[in-house]
Protein backbone atom coordinates (compact mmCIF):
# COMPACT_ATOMS: atom_id res chain seq x y z
CA UNK A 1 0.00 0.00 0.00
CA UNK A 2 1.29 3.47 -0.81
CA UNK A 3 1.90 5.82 2.05
CA UNK A 4 -0.94 8.33 2.46
CA UNK A 5 -0.03 11.85 1.38
CA UNK A 6 0.95 14.48 3.91
CA UNK A 7 0.43 18.00 2.55
CA UNK A 8 1.65 20.92 4.67
CA UNK A 9 0.35 24.44 4.06
CA UNK A 10 1.94 27.37 5.86
CA UNK A 11 1.70 31.11 5.61
CA UNK A 12 0.85 34.28 7.50
CA UNK A 13 -2.56 35.18 8.95
CA UNK A 14 -5.42 35.47 6.44
CA UNK A 15 -3.41 34.23 3.47
CA UNK A 16 -6.18 31.79 2.49
CA UNK A 17 -4.64 28.72 4.14
CA UNK A 18 -7.77 27.42 5.85
CA UNK A 19 -10.06 27.75 2.85
CA UNK A 20 -7.55 26.16 0.51
CA UNK A 21 -6.59 23.40 2.91
CA UNK A 22 -10.24 22.53 3.30
CA UNK A 23 -10.81 22.48 -0.44
CA UNK A 24 -7.74 20.36 -1.03
CA UNK A 25 -8.58 17.91 1.77
CA UNK A 26 -12.07 17.47 0.40
CA UNK A 27 -10.90 17.04 -3.19
CA UNK A 28 -8.24 14.49 -2.27
CA UNK A 29 -10.20 12.73 0.45
CA UNK A 30 -7.65 13.51 3.14
CA UNK A 31 -7.99 14.44 6.78
CA UNK A 32 -8.01 18.19 7.42
CA UNK A 33 -6.03 19.46 10.39
CA UNK A 34 -6.20 23.16 11.21
CA UNK A 35 -3.36 23.47 13.71
CA UNK A 36 -4.19 27.10 14.50
CA UNK A 37 -7.51 26.08 16.05
CA UNK A 38 -5.57 24.10 18.66
CA UNK A 39 -3.58 27.18 19.72
CA UNK A 40 -6.87 29.04 19.80
CA UNK A 41 -8.39 26.39 22.08
CA UNK A 42 -5.41 26.69 24.43
CA UNK A 43 -5.81 30.48 24.40
CA UNK A 44 -9.48 30.10 25.35
CA UNK A 45 -8.64 27.71 28.20
CA UNK A 46 -5.99 30.13 29.50
CA UNK A 47 -8.30 33.14 29.25
CA UNK A 48 -11.14 31.35 31.01
CA UNK A 49 -8.77 30.23 33.76
CA UNK A 50 -7.82 33.88 34.30
CA UNK A 51 -4.15 33.04 33.82
CA UNK A 52 -1.73 35.64 32.47
CA UNK A 53 -1.04 34.93 28.78
CA UNK A 54 2.70 35.32 29.22
CA UNK A 55 3.02 33.11 32.31
CA UNK A 56 4.76 30.34 30.39
CA UNK A 57 4.75 27.81 33.21
CA UNK A 58 1.02 28.08 33.94
CA UNK A 59 0.09 28.36 30.27
CA UNK A 60 2.26 25.35 29.42
CA UNK A 61 0.55 23.34 32.14
CA UNK A 62 -2.89 24.26 30.79
CA UNK A 63 -1.79 23.27 27.27
CA UNK A 64 -0.58 19.89 28.49
CA UNK A 65 -3.86 19.14 30.24
CA UNK A 66 -6.30 20.61 27.73
CA UNK A 67 -8.60 18.05 26.10
CA UNK A 68 -8.88 19.39 22.55
CA UNK A 69 -10.79 17.44 19.93
CA UNK A 70 -11.23 18.33 16.26
CA UNK A 71 -13.86 16.40 14.41
CA UNK A 72 -16.04 16.43 11.35
CA UNK A 73 -15.57 16.78 7.62
CA UNK A 74 -13.27 19.46 6.18
CA UNK A 75 -16.30 21.70 5.63
CA UNK A 76 -17.75 21.37 9.07
CA UNK A 77 -14.95 20.81 11.55
CA UNK A 78 -16.03 21.31 15.15
CA UNK A 79 -13.56 22.09 17.90
CA UNK A 80 -14.23 20.84 21.42
CA UNK A 81 -12.46 21.86 24.61
CA UNK A 82 -13.10 19.64 27.62
CA UNK A 83 -16.10 18.23 25.78
CA UNK A 84 -17.64 21.65 25.11
CA UNK A 85 -18.13 22.94 21.56
CA UNK A 86 -15.93 26.05 21.24
CA UNK A 87 -15.89 26.32 17.43
CA UNK A 88 -17.30 29.84 17.45
CA UNK A 89 -15.83 30.99 20.77
CA UNK A 90 -12.23 30.53 19.52
CA UNK A 91 -12.82 32.92 16.59
CA UNK A 92 -13.44 36.06 18.69
CA UNK A 93 -11.04 38.99 18.44
CA UNK A 94 -9.94 38.46 22.02
CA UNK A 95 -9.01 34.82 21.44
CA UNK A 96 -7.40 35.60 18.08
CA UNK A 97 -5.07 37.95 19.91
CA UNK A 98 -4.53 35.61 22.86
CA UNK A 99 -3.65 32.69 20.56
CA UNK A 100 -1.01 34.79 18.89
CA UNK A 101 0.59 35.34 22.30
CA UNK A 102 0.35 31.81 23.78
CA UNK A 103 1.68 30.30 20.55
CA UNK A 104 5.05 31.96 21.22
CA UNK A 105 5.54 29.83 24.35
CA UNK A 106 7.85 26.84 23.72
CA UNK A 107 6.04 24.55 26.22
CA UNK A 108 2.78 25.15 24.36
CA UNK A 109 4.36 24.53 20.96
CA UNK A 110 6.02 21.32 22.09
CA UNK A 111 2.73 19.90 23.30
CA UNK A 112 0.74 20.97 20.24
CA UNK A 113 3.35 19.66 17.78
CA UNK A 114 3.39 16.31 19.58
CA UNK A 115 -0.38 16.01 19.27
CA UNK A 116 -0.42 17.26 15.67
CA UNK A 117 2.10 14.63 14.61
CA UNK A 118 0.00 11.94 16.24
CA UNK A 119 -3.19 13.15 14.59
CA UNK A 120 -1.58 13.55 11.17
CA UNK A 121 -0.06 10.09 11.22
CA UNK A 122 -3.36 8.38 11.92
CA UNK A 123 -2.89 5.05 10.15
CA UNK A 124 -4.27 4.77 6.66
CA UNK A 125 -5.22 8.43 6.33
CA UNK A 126 -3.35 11.19 4.62
CA UNK A 127 -3.66 14.72 5.86
CA UNK A 128 -3.73 18.33 4.74
CA UNK A 129 -2.56 20.41 7.65
CA UNK A 130 -2.17 24.15 7.84
CA UNK A 131 -0.42 26.50 10.22
CA UNK A 132 2.87 28.32 10.60
CA UNK A 133 5.23 25.40 11.11
CA UNK A 134 3.46 22.52 9.34
CA UNK A 135 6.20 21.95 6.75
CA UNK A 136 9.16 23.09 8.83
CA UNK A 137 8.58 21.54 12.25
CA UNK A 138 5.52 19.29 12.44
CA UNK A 139 6.20 17.35 9.23
CA UNK A 140 9.55 18.40 7.72
CA UNK A 141 9.26 15.22 5.62
CA UNK A 142 5.81 16.11 4.22
CA UNK A 143 5.18 14.89 0.67
CA UNK A 144 4.25 18.34 -0.46
CA UNK A 145 4.60 21.80 1.06
CA UNK A 146 2.92 25.01 0.10
CA UNK A 147 3.59 28.47 1.44
CA UNK A 148 0.73 30.86 0.77
CA UNK A 149 1.32 34.53 1.15
CA UNK A 150 -0.19 37.88 0.17
CA UNK A 151 0.47 41.55 0.81
CA UNK A 152 -0.65 42.58 4.31
CA UNK A 153 -3.16 45.06 2.82
CA UNK A 154 -4.80 42.31 0.76
CA UNK A 155 -4.99 40.01 3.77
CA UNK A 156 -6.42 42.78 5.95
CA UNK A 157 -9.01 43.58 3.28
CA UNK A 158 -10.13 39.92 3.11
CA UNK A 159 -10.34 39.59 6.85
CA UNK A 160 -12.20 42.89 7.14
CA UNK A 161 -14.77 41.78 4.55
CA UNK A 162 -15.22 38.44 6.31
CA UNK A 163 -15.47 39.87 9.80
CA UNK A 164 -17.75 42.79 9.18
CA UNK A 165 -20.62 40.40 8.50
CA UNK A 166 -20.32 39.26 12.12
CA UNK A 167 -18.84 42.21 13.95
CA UNK A 168 -20.32 45.68 13.79
CA UNK A 169 -17.54 47.91 15.07
CA UNK A 170 -14.65 46.55 13.03
CA UNK A 171 -12.55 48.93 10.95
CA UNK A 172 -10.00 48.35 8.22
CA UNK A 173 -7.09 50.27 9.77
CA UNK A 174 -7.32 48.31 13.00
CA UNK A 175 -7.56 45.06 11.06
CA UNK A 176 -4.40 45.95 9.14
CA UNK A 177 -2.57 46.93 12.33
CA UNK A 178 -3.60 43.63 13.89
CA UNK A 179 -2.39 41.64 10.87
CA UNK A 180 0.95 43.44 11.03
CA UNK A 181 1.27 42.76 14.76
CA UNK A 182 0.47 39.07 14.28
CA UNK A 183 2.95 38.83 11.40
CA UNK A 184 5.60 40.28 13.67
CA UNK A 185 4.88 37.87 16.51
CA UNK A 186 4.77 34.91 14.11
CA UNK A 187 8.05 35.83 12.41
CA UNK A 188 10.07 37.13 15.32
CA UNK A 189 9.40 34.53 18.01
CA UNK A 190 12.40 32.41 19.01
CA UNK A 191 10.63 29.07 18.85
CA UNK A 192 9.65 27.96 15.33
CA UNK A 193 9.18 31.34 13.70
CA UNK A 194 7.23 31.47 10.48
CA UNK A 195 9.69 30.62 7.73
CA UNK A 196 9.44 29.24 4.22
CA UNK A 197 10.65 25.65 3.93
CA UNK A 198 13.35 25.29 1.25
CA UNK A 199 11.22 22.79 -0.63
CA UNK A 200 7.91 24.66 -0.37
CA UNK A 201 5.93 25.79 -3.40
CA UNK A 202 5.33 29.50 -2.75
CA UNK A 203 2.14 31.08 -4.05
CA UNK A 204 1.47 34.80 -3.72
CA UNK A 205 -2.31 35.08 -3.60
CA UNK A 206 -2.52 38.90 -3.58
CA UNK A 207 -3.95 39.10 -7.08
CA UNK A 208 -5.50 35.64 -7.27
CA UNK A 209 -8.97 34.30 -6.56
CA UNK A 210 -9.48 31.26 -4.35
CA UNK A 211 -10.38 29.27 -7.48
CA UNK A 212 -7.12 30.28 -9.20
CA UNK A 213 -5.02 29.28 -6.21
CA UNK A 214 -6.91 26.02 -5.80
CA UNK A 215 -6.32 25.14 -9.45
CA UNK A 216 -2.61 25.87 -9.14
CA UNK A 217 -2.27 23.78 -6.00
CA UNK A 218 -4.16 20.88 -7.49
CA UNK A 219 -1.93 20.97 -10.56
CA UNK A 220 1.16 20.72 -8.38
CA UNK A 221 -0.34 17.80 -6.44
CA UNK A 222 -1.25 15.89 -9.62
CA UNK A 223 2.14 16.62 -11.18
CA UNK A 224 4.19 15.50 -8.21
CA UNK A 225 1.91 12.68 -7.10
CA UNK A 226 0.10 11.34 -10.16
CA UNK A 227 -3.02 9.31 -9.36
CA UNK A 228 -1.42 6.01 -10.41
CA UNK A 229 1.23 6.48 -7.74
CA UNK A 230 -1.49 6.45 -5.11
CA UNK A 231 -2.21 9.04 -2.46
CA UNK A 232 -3.96 11.68 -4.49
CA UNK A 233 -6.11 9.19 -6.37
CA UNK A 234 -8.40 7.72 -3.82
CA UNK A 235 -10.84 10.15 -2.31
CA UNK A 236 -12.60 8.65 0.65
CA UNK A 237 -16.33 8.20 0.04
O1 LIG B 1 -4.06 30.26 11.78
P1 LIG B 1 -4.72 30.91 12.97
O2 LIG B 1 -4.87 32.41 12.83
O3 LIG B 1 -6.02 30.25 13.35
O4 LIG B 1 -3.73 30.65 14.20
C1 LIG B 1 -3.96 31.17 15.48
C2 LIG B 1 -2.62 31.57 16.11
O5 LIG B 1 -1.81 30.44 16.36
C3 LIG B 1 -1.80 32.52 15.25
O6 LIG B 1 -1.49 33.67 15.97
C4 LIG B 1 -0.54 31.79 14.90
C5 LIG B 1 -0.51 30.61 15.81
N1 LIG B 1 -0.14 29.37 15.13
C6 LIG B 1 1.14 28.91 15.28
O7 LIG B 1 1.95 29.58 15.93
N2 LIG B 1 1.51 27.73 14.73
C7 LIG B 1 0.64 27.01 14.03
N3 LIG B 1 1.01 25.85 13.49
C8 LIG B 1 -0.69 27.48 13.83
C9 LIG B 1 -1.04 28.68 14.40
PDB file of N, CA and C in Angstrom, residues 7-11 17-18 21 31-43 68 70 77 79 90-91 99 102-103 108-109 111-120 127-135 137-139 182 189 194:
ATOM      1  N   UNK A   7       0.271  16.712   3.223  1.00  0.00           N
ATOM      2  CA  UNK A   7       0.428  17.998   2.547  1.00  0.00           C
ATOM      3  C   UNK A   7       0.412  19.114   3.598  1.00  0.00           C
ATOM      4  N   UNK A   8       1.507  19.866   3.656  1.00  0.00           N
ATOM      5  CA  UNK A   8       1.647  20.920   4.667  1.00  0.00           C
ATOM      6  C   UNK A   8       1.466  22.293   4.016  1.00  0.00           C
ATOM      7  N   UNK A   9       0.604  23.105   4.618  1.00  0.00           N
ATOM      8  CA  UNK A   9       0.349  24.440   4.060  1.00  0.00           C
ATOM      9  C   UNK A   9       0.606  25.495   5.131  1.00  0.00           C
ATOM     10  N   UNK A  10       1.608  26.326   4.896  1.00  0.00           N
ATOM     11  CA  UNK A  10       1.938  27.367   5.861  1.00  0.00           C
ATOM     12  C   UNK A  10       1.772  28.741   5.234  1.00  0.00           C
ATOM     13  N   UNK A  11       1.794  29.736   6.107  1.00  0.00           N
ATOM     14  CA  UNK A  11       1.702  31.108   5.613  1.00  0.00           C
ATOM     15  C   UNK A  11       1.214  32.019   6.712  1.00  0.00           C
ATOM     16  N   UNK A  17      -5.037  30.101   3.806  1.00  0.00           N
ATOM     17  CA  UNK A  17      -4.643  28.721   4.144  1.00  0.00           C
ATOM     18  C   UNK A  17      -5.818  27.817   4.488  1.00  0.00           C
ATOM     19  N   UNK A  18      -6.692  28.299   5.379  1.00  0.00           N
ATOM     20  CA  UNK A  18      -7.766  27.416   5.850  1.00  0.00           C
ATOM     21  C   UNK A  18      -8.704  27.035   4.715  1.00  0.00           C
ATOM     22  N   UNK A  21      -6.859  24.713   2.325  1.00  0.00           N
ATOM     23  CA  UNK A  21      -6.589  23.397   2.912  1.00  0.00           C
ATOM     24  C   UNK A  21      -7.859  22.565   2.920  1.00  0.00           C
ATOM     25  N   UNK A  31      -7.628  13.815   5.510  1.00  0.00           N
ATOM     26  CA  UNK A  31      -7.994  14.444   6.777  1.00  0.00           C
ATOM     27  C   UNK A  31      -7.596  15.919   6.715  1.00  0.00           C
ATOM     28  N   UNK A  32      -8.360  16.769   7.390  1.00  0.00           N
ATOM     29  CA  UNK A  32      -8.012  18.192   7.421  1.00  0.00           C
ATOM     30  C   UNK A  32      -7.656  18.565   8.857  1.00  0.00           C
ATOM     31  N   UNK A  33      -6.471  19.110   9.036  1.00  0.00           N
ATOM     32  CA  UNK A  33      -6.034  19.463  10.387  1.00  0.00           C
ATOM     33  C   UNK A  33      -5.621  20.940  10.430  1.00  0.00           C
ATOM     34  N   UNK A  34      -6.469  21.726  11.079  1.00  0.00           N
ATOM     35  CA  UNK A  34      -6.202  23.156  11.211  1.00  0.00           C
ATOM     36  C   UNK A  34      -5.467  23.374  12.537  1.00  0.00           C
ATOM     37  N   UNK A  35      -4.143  23.440  12.462  1.00  0.00           N
ATOM     38  CA  UNK A  35      -3.357  23.471  13.708  1.00  0.00           C
ATOM     39  C   UNK A  35      -3.591  24.751  14.510  1.00  0.00           C
ATOM     40  N   UNK A  36      -3.949  25.833  13.814  1.00  0.00           N
ATOM     41  CA  UNK A  36      -4.194  27.102  14.503  1.00  0.00           C
ATOM     42  C   UNK A  36      -5.356  27.000  15.483  1.00  0.00           C
ATOM     43  N   UNK A  37      -6.350  26.171  15.159  1.00  0.00           N
ATOM     44  CA  UNK A  37      -7.512  26.079  16.049  1.00  0.00           C
ATOM     45  C   UNK A  37      -7.106  25.450  17.386  1.00  0.00           C
ATOM     46  N   UNK A  38      -6.029  24.686  17.392  1.00  0.00           N
ATOM     47  CA  UNK A  38      -5.572  24.103  18.655  1.00  0.00           C
ATOM     48  C   UNK A  38      -4.927  25.172  19.545  1.00  0.00           C
ATOM     49  N   UNK A  39      -4.143  26.071  18.929  1.00  0.00           N
ATOM     50  CA  UNK A  39      -3.580  27.178  19.716  1.00  0.00           C
ATOM     51  C   UNK A  39      -4.701  28.092  20.218  1.00  0.00           C
ATOM     52  N   UNK A  40      -5.725  28.225  19.392  1.00  0.00           N
ATOM     53  CA  UNK A  40      -6.867  29.044  19.804  1.00  0.00           C
ATOM     54  C   UNK A  40      -7.586  28.404  20.999  1.00  0.00           C
ATOM     55  N   UNK A  41      -7.722  27.074  20.972  1.00  0.00           N
ATOM     56  CA  UNK A  41      -8.395  26.394  22.081  1.00  0.00           C
ATOM     57  C   UNK A  41      -7.584  26.557  23.373  1.00  0.00           C
ATOM     58  N   UNK A  42      -6.255  26.474  23.256  1.00  0.00           N
ATOM     59  CA  UNK A  42      -5.406  26.687  24.434  1.00  0.00           C
ATOM     60  C   UNK A  42      -5.607  28.121  24.941  1.00  0.00           C
ATOM     61  N   UNK A  43      -5.641  29.067  24.015  1.00  0.00           N
ATOM     62  CA  UNK A  43      -5.814  30.477  24.404  1.00  0.00           C
ATOM     63  C   UNK A  43      -7.140  30.679  25.140  1.00  0.00           C
ATOM     64  N   UNK A  68      -8.447  18.699  23.779  1.00  0.00           N
ATOM     65  CA  UNK A  68      -8.881  19.394  22.554  1.00  0.00           C
ATOM     66  C   UNK A  68      -9.209  18.344  21.500  1.00  0.00           C
ATOM     67  N   UNK A  70     -10.758  17.775  17.532  1.00  0.00           N
ATOM     68  CA  UNK A  70     -11.234  18.333  16.262  1.00  0.00           C
ATOM     69  C   UNK A  70     -11.966  17.216  15.549  1.00  0.00           C
ATOM     70  N   UNK A  77     -15.735  21.249  10.398  1.00  0.00           N
ATOM     71  CA  UNK A  77     -14.948  20.805  11.550  1.00  0.00           C
ATOM     72  C   UNK A  77     -15.458  21.498  12.815  1.00  0.00           C
ATOM     73  N   UNK A  79     -14.653  22.144  16.932  1.00  0.00           N
ATOM     74  CA  UNK A  79     -13.562  22.094  17.900  1.00  0.00           C
ATOM     75  C   UNK A  79     -14.170  21.985  19.289  1.00  0.00           C
ATOM     76  N   UNK A  90     -13.673  30.335  19.778  1.00  0.00           N
ATOM     77  CA  UNK A  90     -12.233  30.526  19.523  1.00  0.00           C
ATOM     78  C   UNK A  90     -11.959  31.501  18.374  1.00  0.00           C
ATOM     79  N   UNK A  91     -13.011  31.989  17.723  1.00  0.00           N
ATOM     80  CA  UNK A  91     -12.818  32.921  16.588  1.00  0.00           C
ATOM     81  C   UNK A  91     -12.979  34.377  16.991  1.00  0.00           C
ATOM     82  N   UNK A  99      -4.309  33.854  21.165  1.00  0.00           N
ATOM     83  CA  UNK A  99      -3.654  32.688  20.562  1.00  0.00           C
ATOM     84  C   UNK A  99      -2.313  33.083  19.966  1.00  0.00           C
ATOM     85  N   UNK A 102      -0.004  33.108  23.157  1.00  0.00           N
ATOM     86  CA  UNK A 102       0.354  31.814  23.776  1.00  0.00           C
ATOM     87  C   UNK A 102       1.144  30.919  22.817  1.00  0.00           C
ATOM     88  N   UNK A 103       0.966  31.158  21.502  1.00  0.00           N
ATOM     89  CA  UNK A 103       1.680  30.297  20.550  1.00  0.00           C
ATOM     90  C   UNK A 103       3.175  30.629  20.478  1.00  0.00           C
ATOM     91  N   UNK A 108       4.057  25.319  25.063  1.00  0.00           N
ATOM     92  CA  UNK A 108       2.782  25.154  24.357  1.00  0.00           C
ATOM     93  C   UNK A 108       3.049  24.523  22.992  1.00  0.00           C
ATOM     94  N   UNK A 109       4.048  25.033  22.295  1.00  0.00           N
ATOM     95  CA  UNK A 109       4.358  24.531  20.959  1.00  0.00           C
ATOM     96  C   UNK A 109       4.751  23.053  20.999  1.00  0.00           C
ATOM     97  N   UNK A 111       3.896  20.756  23.072  1.00  0.00           N
ATOM     98  CA  UNK A 111       2.733  19.902  23.305  1.00  0.00           C
ATOM     99  C   UNK A 111       1.837  19.834  22.053  1.00  0.00           C
ATOM    100  N   UNK A 112       1.611  20.966  21.421  1.00  0.00           N
ATOM    101  CA  UNK A 112       0.736  20.970  20.239  1.00  0.00           C
ATOM    102  C   UNK A 112       1.370  20.175  19.091  1.00  0.00           C
ATOM    103  N   UNK A 113       2.665  20.369  18.884  1.00  0.00           N
ATOM    104  CA  UNK A 113       3.346  19.662  17.783  1.00  0.00           C
ATOM    105  C   UNK A 113       3.281  18.154  18.018  1.00  0.00           C
ATOM    106  N   UNK A 114       3.468  17.745  19.268  1.00  0.00           N
ATOM    107  CA  UNK A 114       3.394  16.309  19.580  1.00  0.00           C
ATOM    108  C   UNK A 114       2.009  15.758  19.191  1.00  0.00           C
ATOM    109  N   UNK A 115       0.980  16.474  19.574  1.00  0.00           N
ATOM    110  CA  UNK A 115      -0.382  16.007  19.267  1.00  0.00           C
ATOM    111  C   UNK A 115      -0.662  16.053  17.761  1.00  0.00           C
ATOM    112  N   UNK A 116      -0.159  17.113  17.118  1.00  0.00           N
ATOM    113  CA  UNK A 116      -0.425  17.262  15.671  1.00  0.00           C
ATOM    114  C   UNK A 116       0.240  16.140  14.875  1.00  0.00           C
ATOM    115  N   UNK A 117       1.427  15.739  15.303  1.00  0.00           N
ATOM    116  CA  UNK A 117       2.100  14.629  14.610  1.00  0.00           C
ATOM    117  C   UNK A 117       1.291  13.351  14.770  1.00  0.00           C
ATOM    118  N   UNK A 118       0.811  13.136  15.975  1.00  0.00           N
ATOM    119  CA  UNK A 118       0.000  11.941  16.239  1.00  0.00           C
ATOM    120  C   UNK A 118      -1.258  11.932  15.379  1.00  0.00           C
ATOM    121  N   UNK A 119      -1.931  13.071  15.348  1.00  0.00           N
ATOM    122  CA  UNK A 119      -3.186  13.148  14.588  1.00  0.00           C
ATOM    123  C   UNK A 119      -2.938  12.983  13.094  1.00  0.00           C
ATOM    124  N   UNK A 120      -1.871  13.595  12.601  1.00  0.00           N
ATOM    125  CA  UNK A 120      -1.575  13.552  11.174  1.00  0.00           C
ATOM    126  C   UNK A 120      -1.116  12.190  10.691  1.00  0.00           C
ATOM    127  N   UNK A 127      -3.175  13.508   5.195  1.00  0.00           N
ATOM    128  CA  UNK A 127      -3.655  14.724   5.865  1.00  0.00           C
ATOM    129  C   UNK A 127      -3.251  15.980   5.102  1.00  0.00           C
ATOM    130  N   UNK A 128      -4.109  16.979   5.141  1.00  0.00           N
ATOM    131  CA  UNK A 128      -3.727  18.333   4.735  1.00  0.00           C
ATOM    132  C   UNK A 128      -3.721  19.117   6.031  1.00  0.00           C
ATOM    133  N   UNK A 129      -2.563  19.635   6.415  1.00  0.00           N
ATOM    134  CA  UNK A 129      -2.558  20.414   7.647  1.00  0.00           C
ATOM    135  C   UNK A 129      -2.071  21.815   7.353  1.00  0.00           C
ATOM    136  N   UNK A 130      -2.618  22.786   8.074  1.00  0.00           N
ATOM    137  CA  UNK A 130      -2.170  24.154   7.844  1.00  0.00           C
ATOM    138  C   UNK A 130      -1.779  24.817   9.141  1.00  0.00           C
ATOM    139  N   UNK A 131      -0.869  25.802   9.028  1.00  0.00           N
ATOM    140  CA  UNK A 131      -0.416  26.498  10.223  1.00  0.00           C
ATOM    141  C   UNK A 131       0.723  27.440   9.900  1.00  0.00           C
ATOM    142  N   UNK A 132       1.703  27.475  10.815  1.00  0.00           N
ATOM    143  CA  UNK A 132       2.873  28.325  10.597  1.00  0.00           C
ATOM    144  C   UNK A 132       4.126  27.471  10.491  1.00  0.00           C
ATOM    145  N   UNK A 133       4.051  26.261  11.037  1.00  0.00           N
ATOM    146  CA  UNK A 133       5.231  25.398  11.113  1.00  0.00           C
ATOM    147  C   UNK A 133       4.935  23.995  10.601  1.00  0.00           C
ATOM    148  N   UNK A 134       3.894  23.857   9.776  1.00  0.00           N
ATOM    149  CA  UNK A 134       3.462  22.517   9.341  1.00  0.00           C
ATOM    150  C   UNK A 134       4.562  21.818   8.538  1.00  0.00           C
ATOM    151  N   UNK A 135       5.192  22.558   7.615  1.00  0.00           N
ATOM    152  CA  UNK A 135       6.198  21.946   6.749  1.00  0.00           C
ATOM    153  C   UNK A 135       7.617  22.097   7.266  1.00  0.00           C
ATOM    154  N   UNK A 137       8.387  22.189  10.961  1.00  0.00           N
ATOM    155  CA  UNK A 137       8.582  21.539  12.255  1.00  0.00           C
ATOM    156  C   UNK A 137       7.707  20.291  12.428  1.00  0.00           C
ATOM    157  N   UNK A 138       6.421  20.426  12.159  1.00  0.00           N
ATOM    158  CA  UNK A 138       5.521  19.289  12.443  1.00  0.00           C
ATOM    159  C   UNK A 138       5.874  18.124  11.508  1.00  0.00           C
ATOM    160  N   UNK A 139       5.843  18.391  10.202  1.00  0.00           N
ATOM    161  CA  UNK A 139       6.200  17.345   9.232  1.00  0.00           C
ATOM    162  C   UNK A 139       7.231  17.857   8.234  1.00  0.00           C
ATOM    163  N   UNK A 182       0.401  40.536  14.259  1.00  0.00           N
ATOM    164  CA  UNK A 182       0.469  39.073  14.283  1.00  0.00           C
ATOM    165  C   UNK A 182       1.614  38.569  13.414  1.00  0.00           C
ATOM    166  N   UNK A 189       9.266  35.335  16.797  1.00  0.00           N
ATOM    167  CA  UNK A 189       9.401  34.526  18.012  1.00  0.00           C
ATOM    168  C   UNK A 189      10.617  33.607  17.868  1.00  0.00           C
ATOM    169  N   UNK A 194       7.761  31.746  11.816  1.00  0.00           N
ATOM    170  CA  UNK A 194       7.228  31.470  10.484  1.00  0.00           C
ATOM    171  C   UNK A 194       8.331  31.640   9.445  1.00  0.00           C
TER     172      UNK A 194
END
